[in-house]
Each structure stands twice: as C-alpha cells, then as structure tokens.
PDB file of C-alpha atoms in Angstrom:
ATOM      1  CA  UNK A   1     241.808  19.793 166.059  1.00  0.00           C
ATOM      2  CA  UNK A   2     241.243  17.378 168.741  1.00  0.00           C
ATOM      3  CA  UNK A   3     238.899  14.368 168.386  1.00  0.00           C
ATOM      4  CA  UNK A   4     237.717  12.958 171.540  1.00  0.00           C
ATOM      5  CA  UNK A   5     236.614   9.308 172.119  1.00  0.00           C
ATOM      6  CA  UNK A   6     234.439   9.056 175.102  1.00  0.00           C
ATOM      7  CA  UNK A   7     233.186   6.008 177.205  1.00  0.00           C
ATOM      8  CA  UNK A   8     230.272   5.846 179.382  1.00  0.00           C
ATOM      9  CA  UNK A   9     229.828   3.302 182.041  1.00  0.00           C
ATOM     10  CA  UNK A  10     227.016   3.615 184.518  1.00  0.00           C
ATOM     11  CA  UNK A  11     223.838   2.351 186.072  1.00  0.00           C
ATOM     12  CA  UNK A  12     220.842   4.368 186.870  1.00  0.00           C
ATOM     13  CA  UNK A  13     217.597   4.637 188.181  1.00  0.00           C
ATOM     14  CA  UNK A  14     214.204   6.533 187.035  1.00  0.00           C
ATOM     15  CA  UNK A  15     214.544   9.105 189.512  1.00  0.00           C
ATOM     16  CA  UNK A  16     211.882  11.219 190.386  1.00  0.00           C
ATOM     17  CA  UNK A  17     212.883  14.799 191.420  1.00  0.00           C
ATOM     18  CA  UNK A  18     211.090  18.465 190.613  1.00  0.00           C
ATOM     19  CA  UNK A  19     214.849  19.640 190.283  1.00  0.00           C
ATOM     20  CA  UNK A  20     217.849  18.760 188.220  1.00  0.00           C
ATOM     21  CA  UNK A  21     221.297  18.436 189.204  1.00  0.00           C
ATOM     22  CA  UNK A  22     224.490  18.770 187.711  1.00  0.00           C
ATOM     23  CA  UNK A  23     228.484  17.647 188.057  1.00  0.00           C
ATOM     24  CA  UNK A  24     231.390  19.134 186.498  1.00  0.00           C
ATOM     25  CA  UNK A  25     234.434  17.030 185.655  1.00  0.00           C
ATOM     26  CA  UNK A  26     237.740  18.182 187.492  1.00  0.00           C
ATOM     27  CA  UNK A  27     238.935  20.154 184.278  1.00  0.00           C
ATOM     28  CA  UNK A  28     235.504  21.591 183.352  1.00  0.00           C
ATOM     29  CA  UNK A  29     234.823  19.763 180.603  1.00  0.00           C
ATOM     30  CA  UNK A  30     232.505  17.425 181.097  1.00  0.00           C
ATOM     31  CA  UNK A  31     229.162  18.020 182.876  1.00  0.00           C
ATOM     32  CA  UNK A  32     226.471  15.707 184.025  1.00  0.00           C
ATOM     33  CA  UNK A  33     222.928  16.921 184.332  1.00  0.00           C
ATOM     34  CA  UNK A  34     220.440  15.115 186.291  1.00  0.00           C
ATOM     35  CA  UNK A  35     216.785  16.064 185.910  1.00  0.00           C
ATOM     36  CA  UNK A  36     213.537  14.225 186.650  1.00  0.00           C
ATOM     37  CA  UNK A  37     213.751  10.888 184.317  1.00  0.00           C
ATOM     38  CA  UNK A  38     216.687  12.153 182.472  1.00  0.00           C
ATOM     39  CA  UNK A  39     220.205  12.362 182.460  1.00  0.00           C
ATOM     40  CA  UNK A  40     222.463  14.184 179.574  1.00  0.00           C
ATOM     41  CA  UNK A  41     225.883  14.608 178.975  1.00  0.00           C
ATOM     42  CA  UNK A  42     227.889  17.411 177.679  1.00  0.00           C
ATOM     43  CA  UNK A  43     231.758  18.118 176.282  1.00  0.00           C
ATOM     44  CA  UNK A  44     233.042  21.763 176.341  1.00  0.00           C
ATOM     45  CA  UNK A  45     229.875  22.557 175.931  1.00  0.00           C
ATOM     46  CA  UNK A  46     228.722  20.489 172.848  1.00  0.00           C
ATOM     47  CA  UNK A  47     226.244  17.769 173.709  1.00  0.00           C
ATOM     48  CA  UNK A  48     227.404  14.378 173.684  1.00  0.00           C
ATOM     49  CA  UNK A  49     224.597  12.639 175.394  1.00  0.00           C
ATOM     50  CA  UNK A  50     221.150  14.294 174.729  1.00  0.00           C
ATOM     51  CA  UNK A  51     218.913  13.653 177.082  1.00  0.00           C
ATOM     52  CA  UNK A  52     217.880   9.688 177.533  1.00  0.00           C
ATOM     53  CA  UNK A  53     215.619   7.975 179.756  1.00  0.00           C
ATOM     54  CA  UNK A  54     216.761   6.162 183.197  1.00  0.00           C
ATOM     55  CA  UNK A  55     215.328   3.420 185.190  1.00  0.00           C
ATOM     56  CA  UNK A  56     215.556   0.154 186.501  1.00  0.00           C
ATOM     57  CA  UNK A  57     212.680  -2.982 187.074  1.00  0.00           C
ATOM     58  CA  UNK A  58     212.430  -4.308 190.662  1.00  0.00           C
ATOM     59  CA  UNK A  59     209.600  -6.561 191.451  1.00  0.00           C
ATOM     60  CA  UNK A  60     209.426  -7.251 195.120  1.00  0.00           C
ATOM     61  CA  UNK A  61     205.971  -8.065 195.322  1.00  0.00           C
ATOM     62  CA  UNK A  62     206.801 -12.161 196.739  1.00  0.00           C
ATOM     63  CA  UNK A  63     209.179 -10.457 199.140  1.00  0.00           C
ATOM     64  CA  UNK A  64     206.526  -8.023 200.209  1.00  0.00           C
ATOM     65  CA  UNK A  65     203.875 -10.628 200.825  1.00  0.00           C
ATOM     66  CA  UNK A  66     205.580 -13.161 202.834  1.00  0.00           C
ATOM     67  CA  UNK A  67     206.904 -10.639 205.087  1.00  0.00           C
ATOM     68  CA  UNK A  68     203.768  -8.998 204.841  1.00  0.00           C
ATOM     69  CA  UNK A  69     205.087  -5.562 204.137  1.00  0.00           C
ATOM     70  CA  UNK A  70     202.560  -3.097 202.267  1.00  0.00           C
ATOM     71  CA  UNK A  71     202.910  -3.630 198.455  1.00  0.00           C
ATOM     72  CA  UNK A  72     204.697  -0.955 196.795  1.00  0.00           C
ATOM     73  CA  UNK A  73     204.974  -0.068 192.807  1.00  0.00           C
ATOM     74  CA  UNK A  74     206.447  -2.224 190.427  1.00  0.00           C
ATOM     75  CA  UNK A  75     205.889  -1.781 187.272  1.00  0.00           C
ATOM     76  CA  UNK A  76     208.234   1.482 187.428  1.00  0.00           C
ATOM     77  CA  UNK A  77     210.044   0.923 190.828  1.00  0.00           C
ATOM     78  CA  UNK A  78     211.440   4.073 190.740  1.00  0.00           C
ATOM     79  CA  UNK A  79     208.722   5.935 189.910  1.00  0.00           C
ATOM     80  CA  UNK A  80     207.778   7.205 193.365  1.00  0.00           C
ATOM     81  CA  UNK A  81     211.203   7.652 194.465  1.00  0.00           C
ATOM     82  CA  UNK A  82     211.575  10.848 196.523  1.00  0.00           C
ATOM     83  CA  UNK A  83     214.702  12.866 197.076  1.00  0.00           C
ATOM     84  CA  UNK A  84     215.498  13.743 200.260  1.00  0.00           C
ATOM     85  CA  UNK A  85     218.769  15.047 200.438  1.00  0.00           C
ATOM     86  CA  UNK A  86     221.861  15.758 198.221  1.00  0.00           C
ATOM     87  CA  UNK A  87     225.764  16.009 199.671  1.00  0.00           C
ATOM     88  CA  UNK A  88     228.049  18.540 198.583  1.00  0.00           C
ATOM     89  CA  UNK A  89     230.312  17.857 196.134  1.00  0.00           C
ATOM     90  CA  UNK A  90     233.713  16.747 197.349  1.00  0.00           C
ATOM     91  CA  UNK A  91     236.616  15.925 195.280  1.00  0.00           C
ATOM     92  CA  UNK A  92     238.861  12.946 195.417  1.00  0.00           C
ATOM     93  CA  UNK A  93     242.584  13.066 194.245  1.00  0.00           C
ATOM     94  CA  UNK A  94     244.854   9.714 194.981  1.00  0.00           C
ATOM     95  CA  UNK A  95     246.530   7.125 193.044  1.00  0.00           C
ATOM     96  CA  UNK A  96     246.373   3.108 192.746  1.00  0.00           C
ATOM     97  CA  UNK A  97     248.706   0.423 191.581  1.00  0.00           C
ATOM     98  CA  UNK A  98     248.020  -1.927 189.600  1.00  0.00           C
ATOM     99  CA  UNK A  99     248.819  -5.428 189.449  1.00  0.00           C
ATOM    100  CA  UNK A 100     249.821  -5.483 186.355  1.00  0.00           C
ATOM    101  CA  UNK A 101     249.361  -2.958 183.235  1.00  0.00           C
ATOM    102  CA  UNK A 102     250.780  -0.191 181.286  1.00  0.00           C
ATOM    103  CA  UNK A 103     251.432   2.161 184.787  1.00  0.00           C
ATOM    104  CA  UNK A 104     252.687   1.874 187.147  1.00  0.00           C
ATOM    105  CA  UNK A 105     250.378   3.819 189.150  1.00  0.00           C
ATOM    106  CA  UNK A 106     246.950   4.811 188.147  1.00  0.00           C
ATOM    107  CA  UNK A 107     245.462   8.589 189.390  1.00  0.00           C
ATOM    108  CA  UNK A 108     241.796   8.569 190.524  1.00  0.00           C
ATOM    109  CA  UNK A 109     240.951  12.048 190.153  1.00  0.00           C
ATOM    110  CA  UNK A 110     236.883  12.640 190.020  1.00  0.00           C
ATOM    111  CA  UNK A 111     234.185  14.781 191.654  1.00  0.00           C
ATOM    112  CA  UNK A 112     231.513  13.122 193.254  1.00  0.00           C
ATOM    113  CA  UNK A 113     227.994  13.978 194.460  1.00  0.00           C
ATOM    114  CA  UNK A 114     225.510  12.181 196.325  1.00  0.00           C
ATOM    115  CA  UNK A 115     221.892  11.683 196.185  1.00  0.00           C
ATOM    116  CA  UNK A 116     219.995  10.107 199.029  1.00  0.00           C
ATOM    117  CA  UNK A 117     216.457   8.834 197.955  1.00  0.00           C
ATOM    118  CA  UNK A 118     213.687   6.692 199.487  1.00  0.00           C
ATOM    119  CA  UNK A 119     210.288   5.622 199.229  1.00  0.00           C
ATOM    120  CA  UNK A 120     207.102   4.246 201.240  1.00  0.00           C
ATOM    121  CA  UNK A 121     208.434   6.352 204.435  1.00  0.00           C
ATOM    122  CA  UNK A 122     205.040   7.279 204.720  1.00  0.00           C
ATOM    123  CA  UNK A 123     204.156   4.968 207.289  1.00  0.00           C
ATOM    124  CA  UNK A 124     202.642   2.147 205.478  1.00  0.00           C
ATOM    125  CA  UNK A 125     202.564  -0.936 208.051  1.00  0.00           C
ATOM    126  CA  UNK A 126     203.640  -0.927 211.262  1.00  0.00           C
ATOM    127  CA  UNK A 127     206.132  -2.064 213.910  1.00  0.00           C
ATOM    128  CA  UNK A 128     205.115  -5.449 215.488  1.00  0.00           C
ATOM    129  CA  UNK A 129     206.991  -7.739 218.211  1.00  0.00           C
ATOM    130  CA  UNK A 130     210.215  -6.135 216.991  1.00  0.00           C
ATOM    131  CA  UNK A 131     209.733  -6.362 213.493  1.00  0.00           C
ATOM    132  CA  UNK A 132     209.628  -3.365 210.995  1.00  0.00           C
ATOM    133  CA  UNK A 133     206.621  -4.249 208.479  1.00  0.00           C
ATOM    134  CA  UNK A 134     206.469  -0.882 206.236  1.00  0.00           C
ATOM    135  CA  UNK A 135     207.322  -0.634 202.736  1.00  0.00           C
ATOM    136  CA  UNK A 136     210.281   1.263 202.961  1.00  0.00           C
ATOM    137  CA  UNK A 137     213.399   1.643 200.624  1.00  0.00           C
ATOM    138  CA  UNK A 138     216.293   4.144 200.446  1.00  0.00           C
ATOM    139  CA  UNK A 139     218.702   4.429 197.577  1.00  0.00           C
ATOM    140  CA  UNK A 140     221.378   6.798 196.721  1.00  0.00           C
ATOM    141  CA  UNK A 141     222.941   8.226 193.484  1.00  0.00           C
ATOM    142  CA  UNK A 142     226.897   8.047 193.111  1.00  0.00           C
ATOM    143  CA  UNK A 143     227.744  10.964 190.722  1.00  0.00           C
ATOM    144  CA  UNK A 144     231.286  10.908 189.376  1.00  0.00           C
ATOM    145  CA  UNK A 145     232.758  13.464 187.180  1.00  0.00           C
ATOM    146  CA  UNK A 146     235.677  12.452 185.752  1.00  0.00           C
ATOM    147  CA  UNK A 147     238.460  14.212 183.230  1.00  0.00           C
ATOM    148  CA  UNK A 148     238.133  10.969 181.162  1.00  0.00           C
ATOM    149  CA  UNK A 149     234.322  10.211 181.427  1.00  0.00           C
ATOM    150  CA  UNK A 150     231.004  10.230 183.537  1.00  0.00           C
ATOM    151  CA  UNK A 151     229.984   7.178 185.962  1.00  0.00           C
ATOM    152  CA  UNK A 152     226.920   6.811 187.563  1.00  0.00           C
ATOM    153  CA  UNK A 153     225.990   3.795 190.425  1.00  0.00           C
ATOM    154  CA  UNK A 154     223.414   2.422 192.652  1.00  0.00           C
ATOM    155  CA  UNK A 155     223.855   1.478 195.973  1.00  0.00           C
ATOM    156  CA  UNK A 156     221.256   0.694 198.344  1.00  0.00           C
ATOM    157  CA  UNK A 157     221.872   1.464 202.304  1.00  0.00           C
ATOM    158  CA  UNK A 158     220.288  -1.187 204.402  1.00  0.00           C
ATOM    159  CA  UNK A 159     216.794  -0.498 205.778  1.00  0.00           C
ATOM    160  CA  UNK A 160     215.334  -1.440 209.175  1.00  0.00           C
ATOM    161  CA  UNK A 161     212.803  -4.113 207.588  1.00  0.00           C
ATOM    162  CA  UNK A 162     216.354  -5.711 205.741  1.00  0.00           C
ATOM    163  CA  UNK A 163     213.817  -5.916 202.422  1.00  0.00           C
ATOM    164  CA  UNK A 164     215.559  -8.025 199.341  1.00  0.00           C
ATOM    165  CA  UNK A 165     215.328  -6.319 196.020  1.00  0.00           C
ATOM    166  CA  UNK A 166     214.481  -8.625 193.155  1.00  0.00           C
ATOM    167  CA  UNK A 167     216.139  -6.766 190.036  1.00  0.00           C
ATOM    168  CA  UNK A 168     213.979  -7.723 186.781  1.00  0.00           C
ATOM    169  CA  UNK A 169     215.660  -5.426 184.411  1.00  0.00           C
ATOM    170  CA  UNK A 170     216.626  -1.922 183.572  1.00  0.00           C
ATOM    171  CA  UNK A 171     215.559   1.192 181.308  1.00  0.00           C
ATOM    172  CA  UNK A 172     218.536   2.571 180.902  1.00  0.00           C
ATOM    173  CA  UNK A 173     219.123   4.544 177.127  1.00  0.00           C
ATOM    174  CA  UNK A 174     222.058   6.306 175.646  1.00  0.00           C
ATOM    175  CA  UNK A 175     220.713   9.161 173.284  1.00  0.00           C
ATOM    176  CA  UNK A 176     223.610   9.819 170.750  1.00  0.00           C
ATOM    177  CA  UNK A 177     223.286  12.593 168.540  1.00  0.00           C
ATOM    178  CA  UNK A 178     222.368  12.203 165.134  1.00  0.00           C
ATOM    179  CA  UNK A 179     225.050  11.323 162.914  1.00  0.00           C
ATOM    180  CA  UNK A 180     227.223   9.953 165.800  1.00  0.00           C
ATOM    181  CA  UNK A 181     230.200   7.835 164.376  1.00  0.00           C
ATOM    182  CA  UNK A 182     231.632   4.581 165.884  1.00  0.00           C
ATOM    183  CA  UNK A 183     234.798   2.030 165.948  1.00  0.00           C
ATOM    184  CA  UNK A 184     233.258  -0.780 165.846  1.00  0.00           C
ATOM    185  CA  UNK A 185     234.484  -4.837 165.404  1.00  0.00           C
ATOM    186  CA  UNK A 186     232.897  -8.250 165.712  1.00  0.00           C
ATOM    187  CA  UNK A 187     235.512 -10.220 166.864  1.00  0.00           C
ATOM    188  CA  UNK A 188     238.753  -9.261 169.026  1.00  0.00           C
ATOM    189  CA  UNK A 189     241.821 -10.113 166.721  1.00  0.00           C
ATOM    190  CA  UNK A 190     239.977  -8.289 163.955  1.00  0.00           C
ATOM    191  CA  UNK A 191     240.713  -4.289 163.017  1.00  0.00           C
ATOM    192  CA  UNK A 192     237.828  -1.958 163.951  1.00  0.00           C
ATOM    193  CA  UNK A 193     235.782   0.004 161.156  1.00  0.00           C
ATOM    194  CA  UNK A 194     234.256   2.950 161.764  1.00  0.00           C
ATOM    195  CA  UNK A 195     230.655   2.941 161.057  1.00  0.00           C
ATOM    196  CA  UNK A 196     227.501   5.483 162.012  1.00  0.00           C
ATOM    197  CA  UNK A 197     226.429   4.230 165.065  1.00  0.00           C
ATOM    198  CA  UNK A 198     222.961   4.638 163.563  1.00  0.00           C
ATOM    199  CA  UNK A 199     221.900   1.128 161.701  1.00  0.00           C
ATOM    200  CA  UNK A 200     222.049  -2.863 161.652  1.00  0.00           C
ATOM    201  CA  UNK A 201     224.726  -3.751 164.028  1.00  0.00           C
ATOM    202  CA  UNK A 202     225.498  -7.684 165.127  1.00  0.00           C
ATOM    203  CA  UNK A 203     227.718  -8.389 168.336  1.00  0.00           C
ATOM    204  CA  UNK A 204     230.232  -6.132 169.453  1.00  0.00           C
ATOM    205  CA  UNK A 205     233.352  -8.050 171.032  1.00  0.00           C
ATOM    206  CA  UNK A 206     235.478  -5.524 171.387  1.00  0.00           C
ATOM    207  CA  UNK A 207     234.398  -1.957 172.875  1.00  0.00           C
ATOM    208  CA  UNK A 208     232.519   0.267 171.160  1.00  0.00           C
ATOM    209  CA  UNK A 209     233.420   3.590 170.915  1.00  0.00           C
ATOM    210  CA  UNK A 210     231.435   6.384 169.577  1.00  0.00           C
ATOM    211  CA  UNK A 211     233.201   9.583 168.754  1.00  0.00           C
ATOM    212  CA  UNK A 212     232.044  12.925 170.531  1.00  0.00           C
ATOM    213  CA  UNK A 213     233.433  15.080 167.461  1.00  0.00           C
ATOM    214  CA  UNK A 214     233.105  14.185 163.670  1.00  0.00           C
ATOM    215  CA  UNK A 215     236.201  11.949 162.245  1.00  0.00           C
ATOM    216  CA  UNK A 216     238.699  13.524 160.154  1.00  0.00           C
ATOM    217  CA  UNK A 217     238.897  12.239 156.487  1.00  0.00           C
ATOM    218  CA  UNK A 218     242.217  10.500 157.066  1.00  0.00           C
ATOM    219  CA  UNK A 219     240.974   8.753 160.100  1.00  0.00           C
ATOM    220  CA  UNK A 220     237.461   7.689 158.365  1.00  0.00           C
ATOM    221  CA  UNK A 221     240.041   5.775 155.778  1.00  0.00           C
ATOM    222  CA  UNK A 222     241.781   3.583 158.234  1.00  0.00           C
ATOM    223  CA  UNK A 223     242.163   0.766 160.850  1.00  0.00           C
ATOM    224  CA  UNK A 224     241.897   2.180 164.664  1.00  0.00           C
ATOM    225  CA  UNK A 225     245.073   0.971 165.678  1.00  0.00           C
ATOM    226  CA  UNK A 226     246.830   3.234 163.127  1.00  0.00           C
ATOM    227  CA  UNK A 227     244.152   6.187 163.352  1.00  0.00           C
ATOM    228  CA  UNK A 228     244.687   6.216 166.944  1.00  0.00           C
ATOM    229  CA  UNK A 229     248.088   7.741 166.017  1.00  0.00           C
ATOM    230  CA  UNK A 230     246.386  10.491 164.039  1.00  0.00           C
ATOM    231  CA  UNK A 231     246.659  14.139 165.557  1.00  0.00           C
ATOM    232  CA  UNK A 232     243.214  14.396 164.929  1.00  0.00           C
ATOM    233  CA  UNK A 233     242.078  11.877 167.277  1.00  0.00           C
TER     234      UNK A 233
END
C-alpha cells in the first residue's frame, strides 16, 4: 500500500461566508473545503485535515485615526468580512526552470479559485477635497489545488483610500487527526524519528512531516532517509 507524506503551506484569513467552497486537486485527490471559519482537507476521501480554525490579527486603528477613516473591527479583523464574488475555477499547466536543483524543469500543474472579499463598503465616511475617508478593505482568497498539496494566500488589491494594514498576528490551526504520526528532527545533519505528532515537541530544524496514512512496521523501525526507500511510503 501506498503511504503518503503531505505538506501544507498556506496563509489564511477568518472568513466569514454563509456558504462553503471547495477545490479539487488536478488528479482528484485532494480537496479543499472552505466554509465559514473553517477550512479542512481531505485525501481520496480520508480526512487529513479536520476542520481547523482560520484568521489573521490586523490592528489599523492608528492608521484609521490619523487619516480619519471610520474605525473598523479589530479584535477579529476578519470577522465582518463579506464575500462578494467567487471566479471560476481555471486550471494552470506550464513548467519552470530552475536555477539550480534536481530538474531540470519543474511542472506547475494546480487548480485555482478565487475569492473576492471586502468590508466597511457600507458607506462609512465620506469623500472630501479628493480624498476617500471610508473604512473600506477588499481581500481575496488564492485557492490552489495541487497533485502534491493544498496552498492557500492573501493578497490584498489596493483600495481607493490606499489604507496600510498593520498585521499583529494570525489564528491560523492545523487539526491533525488523532493518532497522526510524524518525521521529526532537531537539528539538520541529524536522522529524523518518527514520533506521534501528539506530545512535548522542542524545535523542529528540519521539516516536519506528518503522515496522511498510518506507517508500516518496517518504516516505524528506521531512519527517513532509508524508509523513504520503503514501498510503503
């Protein structure tokens, strides 16, 4: 059977949406669901990521003031977010080279969706000697649906009143299953061990990888480097 290591790398917001959403990887595998404060994660149909909370902390309150824009919400930014729209899913099939590496080339093969939020479009302020003075804020939601993996991004189109955003922090949780397994290692010339990911951890130098599937006996018993060769893996 076929173990599957899987890494996540993405940054979201607490989005706030009566509907959820989902993305399908280009070979089915792998789907994305989006819905309200929550994002989960599933492989060929077993779940992988249950569902975890999202968010991130901006505080533009001093930003607000001096350019006397309406104060919004910040203890939960993106609490009040609203969507407005969502694009169709297109799909994106080319290949890169690399400066250096493995490959030569590199294929970048994902389906993507897009969703367009904002907030404070409400009218809040006004217009005044050519300045916009409402609290307002758009942000989208890059989807990507990979065959190796899900990725998630911010990015924030630029608004009429050119607001900064003063990023405090994020909320951001990964919801493993119980039981999940990891490689794990402190330092980076030192073999990983694989550990439940549940417990007392100290730093991780080198990636962590959890396994989606349980590890075979023969791979629980040795060093990643040689386990990596197992059929099982």
């Amino acid at each position: 059977m076929k173990r599957i290591l899987f890494t996540l790398s993405f940054v979201i917001c607490n989005l706030s949406f009566s509907h959820a959403v989902a993305l399908t990887s280009p070979d089915g595998k792998y789907v994305v669901n989006i819905d309200g404060m929550t994002y989960s994660v599933t492989y060929n149909n077993k779940v992988i990521v249950e569902p975890s909370q999202l968010g991130v902390d901006i505080d533009n309150r001093l930003f607000e003031s001096a350019l006397a824009v309406p104060r919004g919400v910040h203890d939960n930014w993106c609490r009040d977010l609203v969507l407005e729209s969502v694009d169709s899913i297109t799909t994106h099939d080319t290949t890169w080279t690399p400066l250096y590496g493995e490959n030569a080339q590199v294929r970048d093969h994902y389906n993507e969706l897009v969703l367009h939020f904002q907030k404070g479009s409400d009218g809040q302020g006004a217009v005044a000697e050519g300045y916009d003075k409402r609290m307002y804020y758009a942000m989208d939601i890059v989807v990507r649906a990979y065959d190796e993996g899900i990725a998630l991004r911010y990015h924030f189109p630029e608004t009429a009143n050119s607001l900064f955003l003063h990023i405090t922090g994020e909320r951001t949780q990964f919801a493993m299953p119980t039981g999940t397994m990891a490689w794990y290692e402190e330092w980076a010339q030192g073999a990983y061990d694989l550990r439940p990911l549940k417990g007392e951890w100290f730093e991780s130098e080198r990636p962590l990888l959890p396994l989606a599937t349980s590890p075979c006996p023969r791979c629980a018993s040795m060093p990643a480097r040689r386990a990596s060769a197992c059929g099982s893996m």
